[in-house]
Amino acid sequence: MTLLTTPTPGRRAPRRLGFSQRLGRWDVKLSPYLYISPFFVLFAVTGLFPLAYTAYVSVHDWSLLGGQGDFVGLQNFSDVLAQPTFWKSLGNTVSIFVLSSIPQVLIAITIAALLDQNLRAATFWRMGVLIPYVVAPVAVSMIFGRLFADQYGLINSLLGTIGLDPVAWHGDRLASHLAIATMVNYRWTGYNALIFLAAMQAVPRELYEAAVIDGAGRVRQFFSVTVPQIRATIIFVVITSTIGGLQIFDEVRMFDVYGLGGPDQNWMTTVVFLYDLAWGDQHSLGRASAVAWLLFLLIILIGLINFAITRRISTNTTKTTKTKKKNGGRA
């Protein structure tokens, strides 16, 4: 028996949506994902795929000339960790990073504090500090390689005019690290100074006015107002400088004619060691991929530390703000 349903009087029957209305709903729901999809597609092609493929190569006996070989598991990693040259290159990388990043951050934040003042032609000075960053790394390395030449370098000539002995920039390990760190500082100090300057300009001017009323000078304002307000930016610059320090290649490659960190590997960095494994006498892409993954894991570790520190700082800032509100604005 078939039951016929009749529409209830006073009630309108549900109307079917047309195709244009459905298309409009799909547009509202899907368009945000379509707008951001190019980044993720590009990141998958240029980032995730090379990373996954490098992991695949690192567990195979893969040579430059013979191609893919047998599956060896973690043998490439153990072979790399057993090589003294790897640990020496890692020590060189850390040494160059310390000699470059610490002075770089201190000089950059000082330059940013000076640029944050009321200067004439402020735009000119702010753009001027970025000029070294525009110069090609190869050109910078070639110029500084001549400046730090052992026999005819300008630096040794200047040292001779004041009665000091010439420095073996390519013979002494610490001296070579200092020379390469100088190249890195020349290129990146102005770039980091502009990052600090952008953070300083976001600091509320009322805080400086209150500090002036309390009798604080320029130096006290810098340490009591500026530095706490840009603390997250300082952490960001330190972490990015650390990651960049782990990837130093151009300056080391162009520091001498051979580009392999000197005869005793006194300034060979980990990336140069990776390059030598892949394109040098060993022709081992498997071991080179293992080195790349060890660097990647080290960068991930630094990123996690950065996340933990940033979260800790933001949590403490929130708690301090809530405490001030409860106390009626008093610290």
Coordinates of C-alpha atoms in Angstrom, one line a residue:
M1 CA 0.0 0.0 0.0
T2 CA 1.5 3.3 -1.1
L3 CA 1.2 6.3 1.2
L4 CA 1.0 9.7 -0.5
T5 CA 2.4 12.6 1.5
T6 CA 0.7 15.9 1.0
P7 CA 2.4 19.1 2.0
T8 CA 1.3 20.6 5.2
P9 CA -0.7 23.7 4.8
G10 CA 1.3 26.9 5.7
R11 CA 4.6 25.1 5.2
R12 CA 6.8 25.7 2.3
A13 CA 8.4 22.7 0.6
P14 CA 12.2 22.6 0.6
R15 CA 13.7 24.2 -2.5
R16 CA 16.4 22.5 -4.4
L17 CA 19.7 24.4 -4.8
G18 CA 20.7 25.3 -8.2
F19 CA 24.1 24.6 -9.7
S20 CA 25.2 28.2 -9.4
Q21 CA 24.3 28.2 -5.7
R22 CA 26.2 25.0 -5.1
L23 CA 29.1 26.3 -7.0
G24 CA 29.0 29.4 -4.8
R25 CA 29.1 27.3 -1.6
W26 CA 32.0 25.2 -2.9
D27 CA 33.8 28.4 -3.8
V28 CA 33.5 29.7 -0.2
K29 CA 34.7 26.4 1.3
L30 CA 37.4 25.4 -1.2
S31 CA 38.8 28.8 -2.4
P32 CA 41.0 29.4 0.8
Y33 CA 42.7 26.0 0.3
L34 CA 43.2 26.7 -3.4
Y35 CA 44.8 30.1 -2.6
I36 CA 47.4 28.5 -0.3
S37 CA 47.9 25.3 -2.3
P38 CA 50.7 26.7 -4.6
F39 CA 53.0 27.1 -1.6
F40 CA 52.4 23.5 -0.4
V41 CA 52.7 22.1 -3.9
L42 CA 56.0 24.0 -4.4
F43 CA 57.2 23.0 -1.0
A44 CA 56.4 19.3 -1.7
V45 CA 58.3 19.4 -5.0
T46 CA 61.3 21.4 -3.9
G47 CA 61.4 20.4 -0.2
L48 CA 59.7 17.2 0.8
F49 CA 60.6 15.1 -2.3
P50 CA 64.4 15.9 -2.1
L51 CA 64.4 15.2 1.6
A52 CA 62.7 11.8 1.1
Y53 CA 64.9 11.0 -1.8
T54 CA 68.0 11.8 0.1
A55 CA 66.8 9.5 2.9
Y56 CA 66.4 6.8 0.3
V57 CA 69.9 7.3 -1.1
S58 CA 71.4 7.4 2.4
V59 CA 70.5 3.8 3.1
H60 CA 71.9 2.5 -0.2
D61 CA 75.4 1.9 -1.5
W62 CA 75.0 4.7 -4.1
S63 CA 78.0 5.9 -6.0
L64 CA 78.3 8.8 -8.4
L65 CA 79.6 6.7 -11.3
G66 CA 77.9 3.3 -10.6
G67 CA 74.5 4.6 -9.5
Q68 CA 72.3 2.7 -7.1
G69 CA 73.7 -0.3 -5.3
D70 CA 72.7 -2.7 -2.6
F71 CA 70.6 -1.7 0.5
V72 CA 73.0 -1.1 3.4
G73 CA 70.7 0.3 6.0
L74 CA 72.5 2.5 8.5
Q75 CA 76.0 1.5 7.3
N76 CA 76.6 4.9 5.6
F77 CA 75.8 6.7 8.8
S78 CA 78.2 4.6 10.9
D79 CA 80.9 5.0 8.3
V80 CA 80.5 8.8 8.4
L81 CA 80.5 8.9 12.2
A82 CA 83.7 6.8 12.2
Q83 CA 85.6 9.2 10.0
P84 CA 87.8 11.7 12.0
T85 CA 87.4 14.2 9.1
F86 CA 83.7 14.4 9.8
W87 CA 84.2 15.3 13.4
K88 CA 86.9 17.8 12.5
S89 CA 84.7 19.4 10.0
L90 CA 81.9 19.6 12.6
G91 CA 84.3 21.3 15.0
N92 CA 85.4 23.7 12.4
T93 CA 81.8 24.5 11.6
V94 CA 81.0 25.2 15.3
S95 CA 84.1 27.3 15.7
I96 CA 83.4 29.5 12.7
F97 CA 79.8 29.8 13.8
V98 CA 80.8 31.0 17.3
L99 CA 83.3 33.5 15.8
S100 CA 80.8 34.8 13.4
S101 CA 77.3 34.7 15.0
I102 CA 78.1 36.2 18.4
P103 CA 79.8 39.3 17.1
Q104 CA 77.3 39.5 14.3
V105 CA 74.3 39.6 16.6
L106 CA 76.0 42.2 18.9
I107 CA 77.0 44.5 16.1
A108 CA 73.7 44.1 14.3
I109 CA 71.6 45.0 17.3
T110 CA 73.9 48.0 18.0
I111 CA 73.6 49.2 14.4
A112 CA 69.8 48.8 14.6
A113 CA 69.6 50.8 17.8
L114 CA 71.6 53.6 16.0
L115 CA 69.3 53.5 13.0
D116 CA 66.2 53.6 15.2
Q117 CA 67.2 57.2 16.2
N118 CA 66.1 60.4 14.5
L119 CA 68.8 60.4 11.8
R120 CA 69.0 62.6 8.7
A121 CA 68.6 60.6 5.5
A122 CA 67.5 57.6 7.6
T123 CA 66.4 55.7 4.5
F124 CA 69.8 56.1 2.9
W125 CA 71.6 54.7 6.0
R126 CA 69.1 51.8 6.4
M127 CA 69.5 50.8 2.8
G128 CA 73.3 51.2 3.0
V129 CA 73.7 48.5 5.6
L130 CA 72.1 46.0 3.2
I131 CA 74.6 46.6 0.4
P132 CA 77.0 43.8 1.6
Y133 CA 74.1 41.3 1.5
V134 CA 73.5 42.1 -2.1
V135 CA 77.1 41.3 -3.1
A136 CA 77.5 37.8 -4.5
P137 CA 79.1 35.4 -1.9
V138 CA 81.7 34.3 -4.5
A139 CA 82.8 38.0 -5.0
V140 CA 83.0 38.5 -1.2
S141 CA 85.1 35.4 -0.8
M142 CA 87.5 36.3 -3.6
I143 CA 88.0 39.8 -2.2
F144 CA 88.5 38.7 1.4
G145 CA 90.7 35.9 0.2
R146 CA 93.1 38.5 -1.2
L147 CA 92.8 40.6 1.9
F148 CA 93.8 37.7 4.1
A149 CA 96.5 36.4 1.8
D150 CA 99.5 35.1 3.7
Q151 CA 102.3 36.9 1.8
Y152 CA 100.8 39.8 -0.1
G153 CA 97.5 40.4 1.8
L154 CA 96.4 43.8 2.8
I155 CA 95.7 42.7 6.4
N156 CA 99.3 41.5 6.9
S157 CA 100.6 44.6 5.3
L158 CA 98.7 46.8 7.8
L159 CA 99.9 44.6 10.6
G160 CA 103.5 45.1 9.4
T161 CA 103.1 48.9 9.5
I162 CA 102.4 48.8 13.3
G163 CA 105.2 46.3 14.0
L164 CA 103.3 43.1 14.2
D165 CA 104.3 39.8 12.6
P166 CA 102.2 38.6 9.6
V167 CA 99.6 36.0 10.4
A168 CA 99.4 32.7 8.6
W169 CA 95.7 33.0 7.7
H170 CA 95.9 29.8 5.6
G171 CA 98.2 27.9 7.9
D172 CA 96.8 28.5 11.4
R173 CA 93.5 26.9 12.2
L174 CA 92.1 29.6 14.4
A175 CA 93.3 32.4 12.1
S176 CA 91.6 30.8 9.1
H177 CA 88.3 30.5 11.1
L178 CA 88.6 34.2 12.1
A179 CA 89.1 35.2 8.4
I180 CA 86.1 33.1 7.2
A181 CA 84.0 34.5 10.1
T182 CA 84.9 38.0 9.0
M183 CA 83.4 37.2 5.5
V184 CA 80.2 35.9 7.1
N185 CA 79.9 38.9 9.3
Y186 CA 80.4 41.3 6.4
R187 CA 77.5 39.7 4.5
W188 CA 75.0 39.1 7.2
T189 CA 75.4 41.9 9.8
G190 CA 73.4 44.4 7.8
Y191 CA 70.6 42.0 7.0
N192 CA 70.2 41.1 10.7
A193 CA 70.4 44.7 11.6
L194 CA 67.3 45.4 9.5
I195 CA 65.4 42.6 11.2
F196 CA 66.3 44.1 14.6
L197 CA 65.3 47.6 13.3
A198 CA 61.9 46.3 12.2
A199 CA 61.3 44.8 15.7
M200 CA 62.5 48.0 17.4
Q201 CA 60.1 50.2 15.4
A202 CA 57.2 48.0 16.6
V203 CA 58.0 48.8 20.3
P204 CA 55.4 51.2 21.7
R205 CA 56.9 54.7 22.0
E206 CA 55.0 55.2 25.2
L207 CA 57.5 52.9 26.9
Y208 CA 60.4 55.2 26.0
E209 CA 58.5 58.3 27.1
A210 CA 57.8 56.6 30.5
A211 CA 61.5 55.7 30.8
V212 CA 62.5 59.3 30.0
I213 CA 60.1 60.6 32.7
D214 CA 61.7 58.1 35.2
G215 CA 65.1 59.5 34.3
A216 CA 66.5 56.6 32.3
G217 CA 69.2 57.5 29.8
R218 CA 69.7 56.0 26.3
V219 CA 71.8 53.0 27.5
R220 CA 69.3 52.2 30.3
Q221 CA 66.4 52.5 27.8
F222 CA 68.1 50.1 25.5
F223 CA 68.7 47.4 28.1
S224 CA 65.4 47.9 30.1
V225 CA 63.0 48.6 27.3
T226 CA 64.3 47.7 23.9
V227 CA 66.0 44.3 24.6
P228 CA 63.0 42.9 26.6
Q229 CA 60.6 44.0 23.9
I230 CA 62.5 42.4 21.0
R231 CA 63.6 39.3 22.9
A232 CA 61.7 36.9 20.6
T233 CA 63.4 38.6 17.6
I234 CA 66.8 38.1 19.2
I235 CA 66.0 34.4 19.6
F236 CA 64.9 34.2 16.0
V237 CA 68.1 35.8 14.7
V238 CA 70.3 33.7 16.9
I239 CA 68.6 30.5 15.7
T240 CA 68.7 31.5 12.0
S241 CA 72.3 32.5 12.4
T242 CA 73.0 29.0 13.9
I243 CA 71.3 27.3 11.0
G244 CA 73.1 29.4 8.5
G245 CA 76.4 28.7 10.3
L246 CA 75.8 25.0 9.8
Q247 CA 75.5 25.6 6.1
I248 CA 78.6 27.6 5.4
F249 CA 80.0 26.7 2.0
D250 CA 80.8 29.6 -0.4
E251 CA 83.2 31.4 1.9
V252 CA 85.1 28.2 2.7
R253 CA 85.0 27.0 -0.9
M254 CA 86.6 30.2 -2.2
F255 CA 89.1 30.8 0.6
D256 CA 91.8 28.9 -1.3
V257 CA 92.4 27.6 -4.8
Y258 CA 91.5 24.0 -3.9
G259 CA 88.3 24.7 -2.0
L260 CA 88.6 21.7 0.4
G261 CA 89.4 23.4 3.6
G262 CA 93.2 23.4 3.3
P263 CA 95.7 20.6 3.2
D264 CA 95.0 19.6 6.8
Q265 CA 91.2 20.4 6.6
N266 CA 91.8 23.3 9.1
W267 CA 88.8 25.2 7.8
M268 CA 86.7 22.4 6.2
T269 CA 83.1 22.7 7.2
T270 CA 80.5 19.9 7.3
V271 CA 78.9 21.1 4.0
V272 CA 82.3 21.1 2.3
F273 CA 82.9 17.6 3.7
L274 CA 79.6 16.5 2.2
Y275 CA 80.6 18.0 -1.1
D276 CA 83.9 16.2 -1.0
L277 CA 82.2 12.9 -0.3
A278 CA 79.9 13.2 -3.3
W279 CA 82.2 14.8 -5.8
G280 CA 85.7 14.1 -4.5
D281 CA 87.7 10.9 -4.6
Q282 CA 85.1 8.7 -2.9
H283 CA 82.1 9.5 -5.2
S284 CA 79.8 8.2 -2.5
L285 CA 76.4 9.8 -2.8
G286 CA 75.1 7.4 -0.1
R287 CA 77.5 8.8 2.6
A288 CA 77.0 12.3 1.4
S289 CA 73.3 11.8 1.9
A290 CA 73.9 10.5 5.3
V291 CA 75.9 13.6 6.2
A292 CA 73.0 15.7 4.8
W293 CA 70.5 13.9 7.1
L294 CA 72.7 14.3 10.1
L295 CA 72.8 18.0 9.5
F296 CA 69.0 18.0 9.0
L297 CA 68.5 16.3 12.3
L298 CA 70.8 18.8 14.0
I299 CA 68.8 21.7 12.5
I300 CA 65.5 20.0 13.7
L301 CA 67.0 19.8 17.2
I302 CA 67.9 23.5 17.2
G303 CA 64.4 24.3 15.9
L304 CA 62.8 22.4 18.8
I305 CA 65.0 24.3 21.2
N306 CA 63.9 27.5 19.6
F307 CA 60.3 26.5 19.9
A308 CA 60.7 25.7 23.6
I309 CA 62.5 28.9 24.4
T310 CA 60.0 31.0 22.5
R311 CA 57.0 29.3 24.2
R312 CA 58.7 29.8 27.6
I313 CA 59.2 33.5 26.9
S314 CA 55.6 34.1 25.7
T315 CA 54.2 32.2 28.7
N316 CA 56.2 34.3 31.1
T317 CA 55.2 37.5 29.3
T318 CA 51.5 36.5 29.6
K319 CA 51.8 35.7 33.3
T320 CA 53.6 39.1 33.9
T321 CA 50.8 41.0 32.1
K322 CA 48.1 39.2 34.1
T323 CA 49.9 40.0 37.4
K324 CA 50.2 43.7 36.5
K325 CA 46.5 43.8 35.7
K326 CA 45.6 42.2 39.1
N327 CA 47.9 44.7 40.9
G328 CA 46.3 47.6 39.2
G329 CA 49.1 48.2 36.7
R330 CA 51.9 47.9 39.3
A331 CA 54.7 45.4 38.7

